[in-house]
Amino acid sequence: MPRILPLLVLSLLLLLAGCDDSKNRLSVLSGPTMGTTWSVKFSGTPKEGVDDLKADIEAALEQVNAEMSTYRPQSDLSRFNAADAGTLMALPADTVKVLSAAFAISSMTDGAYDVTVGPLVNLWGFGPDPDRFEPPSEDEITAAMARVGWQQLLLNDNELLQPGDVYVDLSSIAKGFAVDKVAELLESQGLKNYLVEVGGELRGSGKKPYGQPWRVAVERPIAGVREVEKVVALTDMAVATSGDYRNFFESDGQLYSHTLDPRTGYPVNHTLASVSVLHESAMMADGLSTAMTVLGPEAGMAFAKQHELAVFFIVRKDEGVEELSTPAFDAILEEK
């Protein structure tokens, strides 16, 4: 009798050792990229091993940077921006994909979203140029506006024509694309349950270990604090948030947001503090959230409803903030 218990314990240990519990283990990888950070959480075992997976993720993110960064003088995008008028430049397939999506959003929003806004971004101190602490002059804004207009760009297959002095800035959509690119890499490695994050843009697939959904927080739009306004469960869905409460400068008591309206040349100035978009594509969620931040609360809500988008708005009121959401957003939350 005294030997039975040790034998049972030994048998149980052998049984557990023979089970593959990878589906219920959460693995986490992370690192720096694009002036921010990335992280990947997943369950399961990648085909080529965890170390190789991390190396592949870093290579994929580096490729996005090498193609689309405006902070790297030798990136494909920087070389295009510096090219002489009349230059027809062949671009990598990923850059063409991002540009095509950006042009589609520009067309949908009648130019409220415009990736040629780069001269204004730099002028206001929110790009690679040095920071500034006071607004530019009207003459400077007028000169920068002469270089803005997505319709000036002609994309034919993989070739983009530089009409002269046009500066493309993909920072409002490239991080979302990077999320999608990493998600596709995970899928290729046989992983179906994961959460990818790059600079705050996220995409979740499947479930966490033990069947729990991936839950992500939408921040309360208060500068200098980290508080949760809304929790969203992501299942085969991406979420991107744009707001005016993280990147801005103050001059003579007025705040100037990093989100520039390409139609006016000035930072947005309305009561819309934050826009979160749920979409199958993190790239589209990223670009659309910026577009609706420019449009503002009324026009943004009308646009979201017209295109049946799942969007969550946070609007500033005298007494605090007001939450607004589209029917498509509410329907997704009800499903969870």
mmCIF file of C-alpha atoms in Angstrom:
data_model
loop_
_atom_site.group_PDB
_atom_site.id
_atom_site.type_symbol
_atom_site.label_atom_id
_atom_site.label_comp_id
_atom_site.label_asym_id
_atom_site.label_seq_id
_atom_site.Cartn_x
_atom_site.Cartn_y
_atom_site.Cartn_z
ATOM 1 C CA MET A 1 0.000 0.000 0.000
ATOM 2 C CA PRO A 2 2.709 2.582 0.747
ATOM 3 C CA ARG A 3 4.059 2.199 -2.810
ATOM 4 C CA ILE A 4 0.729 2.900 -4.579
ATOM 5 C CA LEU A 5 0.727 6.681 -4.051
ATOM 6 C CA PRO A 6 4.235 7.247 -5.430
ATOM 7 C CA LEU A 7 3.367 5.108 -8.454
ATOM 8 C CA LEU A 8 0.189 7.121 -9.078
ATOM 9 C CA VAL A 9 2.100 10.392 -8.751
ATOM 10 C CA LEU A 10 4.807 9.133 -11.127
ATOM 11 C CA SER A 11 2.190 8.023 -13.657
ATOM 12 C CA LEU A 12 0.457 11.415 -13.480
ATOM 13 C CA LEU A 13 3.734 13.260 -13.989
ATOM 14 C CA LEU A 14 4.579 11.131 -17.020
ATOM 15 C CA LEU A 15 1.117 11.761 -18.467
ATOM 16 C CA LEU A 16 1.449 15.524 -18.043
ATOM 17 C CA ALA A 17 4.937 15.483 -19.487
ATOM 18 C CA GLY A 18 3.610 13.797 -22.607
ATOM 19 C CA CYS A 19 0.900 16.446 -23.169
ATOM 20 C CA ASP A 20 1.523 19.451 -25.420
ATOM 21 C CA ASP A 21 0.358 22.391 -23.328
ATOM 22 C CA SER A 22 1.586 25.015 -25.820
ATOM 23 C CA LYS A 23 -1.988 26.065 -26.596
ATOM 24 C CA ASN A 24 -2.383 27.187 -22.991
ATOM 25 C CA ARG A 25 0.963 28.958 -22.703
ATOM 26 C CA LEU A 26 1.272 32.627 -23.523
ATOM 27 C CA SER A 27 4.515 33.609 -25.229
ATOM 28 C CA VAL A 28 5.561 37.262 -25.450
ATOM 29 C CA LEU A 29 8.053 38.865 -27.823
ATOM 30 C CA SER A 30 8.872 42.586 -28.026
ATOM 31 C CA GLY A 31 11.377 45.182 -29.139
ATOM 32 C CA PRO A 32 11.902 48.691 -30.537
ATOM 33 C CA THR A 33 10.800 49.866 -33.992
ATOM 34 C CA MET A 34 9.795 53.048 -35.850
ATOM 35 C CA GLY A 35 10.689 55.259 -32.909
ATOM 36 C CA THR A 36 8.296 53.295 -30.698
ATOM 37 C CA THR A 37 7.899 49.646 -29.643
ATOM 38 C CA TRP A 38 6.322 46.426 -30.880
ATOM 39 C CA SER A 39 5.002 43.400 -29.027
ATOM 40 C CA VAL A 40 3.527 40.058 -30.006
ATOM 41 C CA LYS A 41 1.645 37.736 -27.670
ATOM 42 C CA PHE A 42 0.700 34.273 -28.892
ATOM 43 C CA SER A 43 -0.113 30.727 -27.895
ATOM 44 C CA GLY A 44 1.033 27.667 -29.789
ATOM 45 C CA THR A 45 4.376 26.720 -31.295
ATOM 46 C CA PRO A 46 5.709 28.473 -34.427
ATOM 47 C CA LYS A 47 6.887 26.143 -37.178
ATOM 48 C CA GLU A 48 10.446 27.464 -37.141
ATOM 49 C CA GLY A 49 10.821 28.082 -33.392
ATOM 50 C CA VAL A 50 10.481 31.177 -31.215
ATOM 51 C CA ASP A 51 13.974 32.575 -31.832
ATOM 52 C CA ASP A 52 13.551 32.394 -35.592
ATOM 53 C CA LEU A 53 10.084 33.928 -35.298
ATOM 54 C CA LYS A 54 11.441 36.939 -33.421
ATOM 55 C CA ALA A 55 14.179 37.386 -36.014
ATOM 56 C CA ASP A 56 11.589 37.217 -38.803
ATOM 57 C CA ILE A 57 9.384 39.800 -37.051
ATOM 58 C CA GLU A 58 12.318 42.164 -36.622
ATOM 59 C CA ALA A 59 13.257 41.712 -40.282
ATOM 60 C CA ALA A 60 9.694 42.444 -41.403
ATOM 61 C CA LEU A 61 9.522 45.620 -39.320
ATOM 62 C CA GLU A 62 12.945 46.696 -40.527
ATOM 63 C CA GLN A 63 11.738 46.289 -44.101
ATOM 64 C CA VAL A 64 8.797 48.617 -43.443
ATOM 65 C CA ASN A 65 11.188 51.170 -41.944
ATOM 66 C CA ALA A 66 13.653 50.853 -44.818
ATOM 67 C CA GLU A 67 10.860 51.493 -47.312
ATOM 68 C CA MET A 68 8.577 54.036 -45.637
ATOM 69 C CA SER A 69 10.438 55.984 -42.942
ATOM 70 C CA THR A 70 10.785 59.753 -43.378
ATOM 71 C CA TYR A 71 13.432 59.744 -40.649
ATOM 72 C CA ARG A 72 15.865 57.687 -42.763
ATOM 73 C CA PRO A 73 17.419 59.611 -45.660
ATOM 74 C CA GLN A 74 18.034 56.406 -47.627
ATOM 75 C CA SER A 75 14.547 54.901 -47.275
ATOM 76 C CA ASP A 76 12.611 54.446 -50.509
ATOM 77 C CA LEU A 77 10.132 57.095 -49.423
ATOM 78 C CA SER A 78 12.821 59.633 -48.477
ATOM 79 C CA ARG A 79 14.546 59.118 -51.813
ATOM 80 C CA PHE A 80 11.248 59.755 -53.586
ATOM 81 C CA ASN A 81 10.635 62.894 -51.540
ATOM 82 C CA ALA A 82 14.094 64.191 -52.480
ATOM 83 C CA ALA A 83 13.813 63.252 -56.169
ATOM 84 C CA ASP A 84 13.797 65.827 -58.940
ATOM 85 C CA ALA A 85 10.575 66.827 -60.664
ATOM 86 C CA GLY A 86 9.643 64.361 -63.374
ATOM 87 C CA THR A 87 11.339 61.403 -61.679
ATOM 88 C CA LEU A 88 9.441 58.152 -62.174
ATOM 89 C CA MET A 89 10.447 55.929 -59.267
ATOM 90 C CA ALA A 90 9.761 52.209 -58.897
ATOM 91 C CA LEU A 91 8.570 51.443 -55.376
ATOM 92 C CA PRO A 92 8.427 48.151 -53.431
ATOM 93 C CA ALA A 93 5.129 46.242 -53.448
ATOM 94 C CA ASP A 94 4.410 46.978 -49.776
ATOM 95 C CA THR A 95 4.843 50.726 -50.255
ATOM 96 C CA VAL A 96 2.544 50.614 -53.273
ATOM 97 C CA LYS A 97 -0.057 48.785 -51.185
ATOM 98 C CA VAL A 98 0.075 51.419 -48.440
ATOM 99 C CA LEU A 99 -0.062 54.293 -50.930
ATOM 100 C CA SER A 100 -3.048 52.744 -52.698
ATOM 101 C CA ALA A 101 -4.912 52.455 -49.388
ATOM 102 C CA ALA A 102 -4.009 56.037 -48.510
ATOM 103 C CA PHE A 103 -5.287 57.317 -51.862
ATOM 104 C CA ALA A 104 -8.550 55.423 -51.338
ATOM 105 C CA ILE A 105 -9.077 57.076 -47.937
ATOM 106 C CA SER A 106 -8.196 60.486 -49.410
ATOM 107 C CA SER A 107 -10.830 60.000 -52.093
ATOM 108 C CA MET A 108 -13.432 58.823 -49.557
ATOM 109 C CA THR A 109 -12.846 61.876 -47.335
ATOM 110 C CA ASP A 110 -12.511 64.504 -50.094
ATOM 111 C CA GLY A 111 -8.959 65.246 -49.011
ATOM 112 C CA ALA A 112 -9.425 65.412 -45.242
ATOM 113 C CA TYR A 113 -6.853 62.621 -45.227
ATOM 114 C CA ASP A 114 -3.768 63.332 -47.335
ATOM 115 C CA VAL A 115 -0.338 61.699 -47.132
ATOM 116 C CA THR A 116 1.252 64.672 -48.932
ATOM 117 C CA VAL A 117 0.674 66.647 -45.716
ATOM 118 C CA GLY A 118 4.356 66.094 -44.900
ATOM 119 C CA PRO A 119 5.478 69.722 -45.509
ATOM 120 C CA LEU A 120 2.899 70.909 -42.984
ATOM 121 C CA VAL A 121 3.849 68.203 -40.470
ATOM 122 C CA ASN A 122 7.486 69.274 -40.691
ATOM 123 C CA LEU A 123 6.645 72.983 -40.623
ATOM 124 C CA TRP A 124 4.645 72.601 -37.404
ATOM 125 C CA GLY A 125 7.475 70.618 -35.771
ATOM 126 C CA PHE A 126 5.896 67.172 -35.728
ATOM 127 C CA GLY A 127 8.187 65.457 -38.254
ATOM 128 C CA PRO A 128 11.930 64.840 -38.635
ATOM 129 C CA ASP A 129 12.652 68.595 -38.491
ATOM 130 C CA PRO A 130 13.405 70.164 -35.065
ATOM 131 C CA ASP A 131 10.517 70.735 -32.663
ATOM 132 C CA ARG A 132 8.999 74.180 -32.508
ATOM 133 C CA PHE A 133 7.239 75.963 -29.698
ATOM 134 C CA GLU A 134 5.262 78.596 -31.541
ATOM 135 C CA PRO A 135 3.052 78.413 -34.637
ATOM 136 C CA PRO A 136 4.536 79.230 -38.050
ATOM 137 C CA SER A 137 3.590 82.389 -39.924
ATOM 138 C CA GLU A 138 0.744 82.546 -42.412
ATOM 139 C CA ASP A 139 3.251 82.985 -45.233
ATOM 140 C CA GLU A 140 5.076 79.809 -44.178
ATOM 141 C CA ILE A 141 1.786 77.895 -44.028
ATOM 142 C CA THR A 142 0.752 79.187 -47.465
ATOM 143 C CA ALA A 143 4.087 78.094 -48.939
ATOM 144 C CA ALA A 144 3.760 74.622 -47.409
ATOM 145 C CA MET A 145 0.156 74.307 -48.596
ATOM 146 C CA ALA A 146 1.327 74.832 -52.194
ATOM 147 C CA ARG A 147 3.137 71.485 -51.887
ATOM 148 C CA VAL A 148 0.131 69.583 -50.498
ATOM 149 C CA GLY A 149 -2.385 67.662 -52.587
ATOM 150 C CA TRP A 150 -2.579 63.917 -53.063
ATOM 151 C CA GLN A 151 -4.033 64.351 -56.561
ATOM 152 C CA GLN A 152 -0.600 65.549 -57.708
ATOM 153 C CA LEU A 153 0.747 62.016 -57.275
ATOM 154 C CA LEU A 154 0.433 59.629 -60.212
ATOM 155 C CA LEU A 155 0.805 55.938 -59.328
ATOM 156 C CA ASN A 156 1.026 53.554 -62.282
ATOM 157 C CA ASP A 157 1.451 49.937 -61.240
ATOM 158 C CA ASN A 158 4.563 50.153 -59.008
ATOM 159 C CA GLU A 159 5.875 53.473 -60.336
ATOM 160 C CA LEU A 160 5.207 56.818 -58.669
ATOM 161 C CA LEU A 161 5.802 60.127 -60.447
ATOM 162 C CA GLN A 162 7.403 62.938 -58.451
ATOM 163 C CA PRO A 163 5.707 66.081 -59.798
ATOM 164 C CA GLY A 164 8.191 68.291 -57.996
ATOM 165 C CA ASP A 165 8.699 69.162 -54.322
ATOM 166 C CA VAL A 166 5.945 66.806 -53.109
ATOM 167 C CA TYR A 167 6.720 65.222 -49.747
ATOM 168 C CA VAL A 168 4.856 62.035 -48.788
ATOM 169 C CA ASP A 169 4.449 61.131 -45.110
ATOM 170 C CA LEU A 170 3.004 57.664 -44.371
ATOM 171 C CA SER A 171 3.280 57.875 -40.579
ATOM 172 C CA SER A 172 -0.517 57.904 -40.248
ATOM 173 C CA ILE A 173 -0.894 54.492 -41.870
ATOM 174 C CA ALA A 174 2.469 52.672 -41.901
ATOM 175 C CA LYS A 175 2.300 51.381 -38.321
ATOM 176 C CA GLY A 176 -1.070 49.810 -39.059
ATOM 177 C CA PHE A 177 0.389 48.171 -42.141
ATOM 178 C CA ALA A 178 3.290 46.867 -40.029
ATOM 179 C CA VAL A 179 0.769 45.241 -37.676
ATOM 180 C CA ASP A 180 -0.888 43.481 -40.615
ATOM 181 C CA LYS A 181 2.476 42.384 -41.967
ATOM 182 C CA VAL A 182 3.467 40.810 -38.643
ATOM 183 C CA ALA A 183 0.038 39.158 -38.350
ATOM 184 C CA GLU A 184 0.502 37.581 -41.793
ATOM 185 C CA LEU A 185 3.914 36.333 -40.689
ATOM 186 C CA LEU A 186 2.407 34.701 -37.603
ATOM 187 C CA GLU A 187 -0.246 33.041 -39.739
ATOM 188 C CA SER A 188 2.453 31.668 -42.025
ATOM 189 C CA GLN A 189 4.091 30.117 -38.965
ATOM 190 C CA GLY A 190 0.880 28.250 -38.114
ATOM 191 C CA LEU A 191 -0.159 30.571 -35.281
ATOM 192 C CA LYS A 192 -3.867 31.377 -35.072
ATOM 193 C CA ASN A 193 -4.121 32.897 -31.584
ATOM 194 C CA TYR A 194 -2.175 36.125 -31.218
ATOM 195 C CA LEU A 195 -2.196 39.831 -30.408
ATOM 196 C CA VAL A 196 0.112 42.126 -32.380
ATOM 197 C CA GLU A 197 0.870 45.700 -31.321
ATOM 198 C CA VAL A 198 3.027 48.334 -32.997
ATOM 199 C CA GLY A 199 3.042 51.822 -31.498
ATOM 200 C CA GLY A 200 -0.438 51.395 -30.033
ATOM 201 C CA GLU A 201 -2.109 49.921 -33.141
ATOM 202 C CA LEU A 202 -3.336 46.377 -32.487
ATOM 203 C CA ARG A 203 -4.708 43.305 -34.210
ATOM 204 C CA GLY A 204 -6.007 40.217 -32.437
ATOM 205 C CA SER A 205 -6.790 36.758 -33.768
ATOM 206 C CA GLY A 206 -8.402 33.807 -32.048
ATOM 207 C CA LYS A 207 -8.293 33.677 -28.261
ATOM 208 C CA LYS A 208 -5.926 33.929 -25.343
ATOM 209 C CA PRO A 209 -5.039 30.706 -23.502
ATOM 210 C CA TYR A 210 -8.012 28.966 -21.883
ATOM 211 C CA GLY A 211 -10.436 30.600 -24.315
ATOM 212 C CA GLN A 212 -10.299 34.157 -23.021
ATOM 213 C CA PRO A 213 -10.655 37.001 -25.558
ATOM 214 C CA TRP A 214 -7.898 39.486 -26.238
ATOM 215 C CA ARG A 215 -8.994 42.582 -24.314
ATOM 216 C CA VAL A 216 -7.449 45.951 -25.129
ATOM 217 C CA ALA A 217 -8.014 49.345 -23.570
ATOM 218 C CA VAL A 218 -8.978 52.616 -25.219
ATOM 219 C CA GLU A 219 -7.318 55.352 -23.195
ATOM 220 C CA ARG A 220 -9.083 58.271 -21.606
ATOM 221 C CA PRO A 221 -7.964 61.355 -23.585
ATOM 222 C CA ILE A 222 -6.184 63.177 -20.787
ATOM 223 C CA ALA A 223 -2.646 64.428 -21.326
ATOM 224 C CA GLY A 224 -0.041 63.068 -18.921
ATOM 225 C CA VAL A 225 -2.139 60.237 -17.468
ATOM 226 C CA ARG A 226 -2.859 56.621 -18.390
ATOM 227 C CA GLU A 227 -6.478 55.783 -17.628
ATOM 228 C CA VAL A 228 -8.899 53.396 -19.332
ATOM 229 C CA GLU A 229 -12.021 54.781 -21.006
ATOM 230 C CA LYS A 230 -13.275 51.630 -22.749
ATOM 231 C CA VAL A 231 -12.237 47.972 -22.948
ATOM 232 C CA VAL A 232 -12.669 46.224 -26.298
ATOM 233 C CA ALA A 233 -12.410 42.490 -27.003
ATOM 234 C CA LEU A 234 -10.564 41.802 -30.263
ATOM 235 C CA THR A 235 -11.424 38.641 -32.174
ATOM 236 C CA ASP A 236 -10.099 38.574 -35.738
ATOM 237 C CA MET A 237 -10.149 42.353 -35.637
ATOM 238 C CA ALA A 238 -7.768 45.325 -35.494
ATOM 239 C CA VAL A 239 -8.134 48.578 -33.595
ATOM 240 C CA ALA A 240 -6.364 51.899 -34.137
ATOM 241 C CA THR A 241 -6.798 55.073 -32.119
ATOM 242 C CA SER A 242 -5.958 58.661 -33.046
ATOM 243 C CA GLY A 243 -6.124 61.575 -30.639
ATOM 244 C CA ASP A 244 -4.818 65.025 -29.884
ATOM 245 C CA TYR A 245 -3.785 64.445 -26.279
ATOM 246 C CA ARG A 246 -0.328 62.841 -26.619
ATOM 247 C CA ASN A 247 1.592 64.874 -29.197
ATOM 248 C CA PHE A 248 1.144 68.648 -29.145
ATOM 249 C CA PHE A 249 2.773 71.893 -28.122
ATOM 250 C CA GLU A 250 1.407 74.908 -26.277
ATOM 251 C CA SER A 251 1.938 78.545 -27.240
ATOM 252 C CA ASP A 252 0.314 81.584 -25.576
ATOM 253 C CA GLY A 253 -2.148 79.324 -23.779
ATOM 254 C CA GLN A 254 -3.317 77.495 -26.916
ATOM 255 C CA LEU A 255 -2.673 73.840 -27.669
ATOM 256 C CA TYR A 256 -1.599 72.826 -31.173
ATOM 257 C CA SER A 257 -2.243 69.172 -32.032
ATOM 258 C CA HIS A 258 0.051 67.028 -34.193
ATOM 259 C CA THR A 259 -2.954 66.167 -36.408
ATOM 260 C CA LEU A 260 -2.873 68.621 -39.311
ATOM 261 C CA ASP A 261 -5.854 69.411 -41.509
ATOM 262 C CA PRO A 262 -4.451 69.323 -45.066
ATOM 263 C CA ARG A 263 -7.379 71.461 -46.239
ATOM 264 C CA THR A 264 -6.471 74.416 -43.993
ATOM 265 C CA GLY A 265 -2.801 73.963 -43.129
ATOM 266 C CA TYR A 266 -3.532 74.206 -39.399
ATOM 267 C CA PRO A 267 -3.815 71.661 -36.580
ATOM 268 C CA VAL A 268 -7.332 70.389 -35.983
ATOM 269 C CA ASN A 269 -9.289 72.583 -33.590
ATOM 270 C CA HIS A 270 -12.505 70.949 -32.476
ATOM 271 C CA THR A 271 -13.927 68.962 -29.559
ATOM 272 C CA LEU A 272 -13.104 65.480 -30.884
ATOM 273 C CA ALA A 273 -10.422 64.142 -28.532
ATOM 274 C CA SER A 274 -10.087 60.530 -29.658
ATOM 275 C CA VAL A 275 -11.212 58.215 -32.464
ATOM 276 C CA SER A 276 -10.920 54.412 -32.302
ATOM 277 C CA VAL A 277 -11.685 52.322 -35.384
ATOM 278 C CA LEU A 278 -12.326 48.574 -35.484
ATOM 279 C CA HIS A 279 -11.518 47.005 -38.848
ATOM 280 C CA GLU A 280 -10.285 43.738 -40.297
ATOM 281 C CA SER A 281 -7.207 45.610 -41.510
ATOM 282 C CA ALA A 282 -4.981 47.476 -39.042
ATOM 283 C CA MET A 283 -3.702 49.541 -41.968
ATOM 284 C CA MET A 284 -7.197 50.764 -42.817
ATOM 285 C CA ALA A 285 -8.076 51.293 -39.147
ATOM 286 C CA ASP A 286 -4.943 53.419 -38.759
ATOM 287 C CA GLY A 287 -5.618 55.646 -41.745
ATOM 288 C CA LEU A 288 -9.353 55.955 -41.091
ATOM 289 C CA SER A 289 -8.848 56.961 -37.446
ATOM 290 C CA THR A 290 -6.620 59.829 -38.579
ATOM 291 C CA ALA A 291 -9.113 60.820 -41.271
ATOM 292 C CA MET A 292 -11.993 61.071 -38.811
ATOM 293 C CA THR A 293 -9.831 62.963 -36.332
ATOM 294 C CA VAL A 294 -9.452 65.597 -39.038
ATOM 295 C CA LEU A 295 -13.155 65.535 -39.931
ATOM 296 C CA GLY A 296 -14.246 66.209 -36.342
ATOM 297 C CA PRO A 297 -17.174 64.882 -34.294
ATOM 298 C CA GLU A 298 -20.143 65.690 -36.530
ATOM 299 C CA ALA A 299 -18.614 65.087 -39.958
ATOM 300 C CA GLY A 300 -16.627 62.143 -38.591
ATOM 301 C CA MET A 301 -19.733 60.425 -37.240
ATOM 302 C CA ALA A 302 -21.629 61.068 -40.480
ATOM 303 C CA PHE A 303 -18.723 59.608 -42.484
ATOM 304 C CA ALA A 304 -18.483 56.542 -40.239
ATOM 305 C CA LYS A 305 -22.199 55.822 -40.503
ATOM 306 C CA GLN A 306 -22.227 56.375 -44.264
ATOM 307 C CA HIS A 307 -19.481 53.772 -44.718
ATOM 308 C CA GLU A 308 -20.817 51.457 -41.980
ATOM 309 C CA LEU A 309 -17.584 51.681 -40.008
ATOM 310 C CA ALA A 310 -17.162 50.498 -36.423
ATOM 311 C CA VAL A 311 -15.984 53.656 -34.657
ATOM 312 C CA PHE A 312 -15.833 54.884 -31.059
ATOM 313 C CA PHE A 313 -15.559 58.648 -30.503
ATOM 314 C CA ILE A 314 -14.613 60.521 -27.348
ATOM 315 C CA VAL A 315 -15.781 64.133 -27.456
ATOM 316 C CA ARG A 316 -14.824 66.840 -24.991
ATOM 317 C CA LYS A 317 -17.624 68.565 -23.131
ATOM 318 C CA ASP A 318 -17.576 71.330 -20.517
ATOM 319 C CA GLU A 319 -18.485 68.764 -17.860
ATOM 320 C CA GLY A 320 -16.001 66.108 -19.035
ATOM 321 C CA VAL A 321 -16.152 63.783 -22.034
ATOM 322 C CA GLU A 322 -18.950 62.128 -24.011
ATOM 323 C CA GLU A 323 -18.720 58.685 -25.603
ATOM 324 C CA LEU A 324 -20.280 58.235 -29.033
ATOM 325 C CA SER A 325 -20.257 55.089 -31.154
ATOM 326 C CA THR A 326 -21.607 53.894 -34.475
ATOM 327 C CA PRO A 327 -24.151 51.062 -34.853
ATOM 328 C CA ALA A 328 -21.420 48.868 -36.374
ATOM 329 C CA PHE A 329 -19.211 49.393 -33.307
ATOM 330 C CA ASP A 330 -22.088 48.611 -30.925
ATOM 331 C CA ALA A 331 -22.934 45.457 -32.879
ATOM 332 C CA ILE A 332 -19.372 44.153 -32.564
ATOM 333 C CA LEU A 333 -19.318 44.808 -28.816
ATOM 334 C CA GLU A 334 -22.648 43.044 -28.397
ATOM 335 C CA GLU A 335 -21.254 39.970 -30.151
ATOM 336 C CA LYS A 336 -18.447 39.714 -27.585
#
